[in-house]
Amino acid sequence: GLAVVFVWRHGQRPSTASAVFECAAAHSLDKALHKLGNRLVVLHSDDDDTKAAQAVAQIVHKTGAQLAVLDASSKCGTSCASLLENALSDLGNNAALEIFADSHLLLPFDVSCRA
C-alpha cells in the first residue's frame, strides 16, 4: 500500500489558524487513505530538517518502499531533498527519489475555478 509521510512541525496542538486548517486537512487525508487501504504517517518534528529527513528515511527503509516522492515546494525545498538522499544512502537504501519543487504539479490550481 501507499504510505504518505507528513512532517508536523506545530507542536502537540495547533496554535494558529493555518495550523488548525493543516491539521484538519491531514485528518481528512488520513480518512480518505484508509478507505483505499493506505495510510498517513505523521512525524512530529521540531525545525531540525536533518532529524526529519532521517525519520522519513527510516520509514522508507522499514516499509521497503521502492519509490519515495518528496514535495520540496516548502521552505526547506531542495535542501531537504539532499538531506533525505543522504539519510537514505546512510541506511544503504536504494529507493528511487522523485522530487517535486513546483507546487503546481501537486496542486493544479491553474485548472481550478477562480472566484
PDB file of N, CA, C and O in Angstrom, residues 13 45 53 80 83:
ATOM      1  N   ARG A  13      -0.317  20.680  19.822  1.00  0.00           N
ATOM      2  CA  ARG A  13      -1.621  21.193  19.399  1.00  0.00           C
ATOM      3  C   ARG A  13      -1.413  22.360  18.445  1.00  0.00           C
ATOM      4  O   ARG A  13      -0.539  23.185  18.659  1.00  0.00           O
ATOM      5  N   SER A  45       7.872  16.789  14.521  1.00  0.00           N
ATOM      6  CA  SER A  45       9.250  17.239  14.403  1.00  0.00           C
ATOM      7  C   SER A  45       9.366  18.699  14.811  1.00  0.00           C
ATOM      8  O   SER A  45       8.421  19.467  14.690  1.00  0.00           O
ATOM      9  N   ALA A  53      14.439  14.421   8.038  1.00  0.00           N
ATOM     10  CA  ALA A  53      14.845  13.617   6.880  1.00  0.00           C
ATOM     11  C   ALA A  53      15.257  12.213   7.302  1.00  0.00           C
ATOM     12  O   ALA A  53      14.926  11.225   6.635  1.00  0.00           O
ATOM     13  N   CYS A  80      16.114  19.917   1.649  1.00  0.00           N
ATOM     14  CA  CYS A  80      15.538  18.736   2.314  1.00  0.00           C
ATOM     15  C   CYS A  80      15.684  17.504   1.434  1.00  0.00           C
ATOM     16  O   CYS A  80      15.862  16.403   1.935  1.00  0.00           O
ATOM     17  N   LEU A  83      19.058  16.230   2.063  1.00  0.00           N
ATOM     18  CA  LEU A  83      19.113  15.586   3.378  1.00  0.00           C
ATOM     19  C   LEU A  83      18.482  14.195   3.331  1.00  0.00           C
ATOM     20  O   LEU A  83      19.009  13.246   3.921  1.00  0.00           O
TER      21      LEU A  83
END
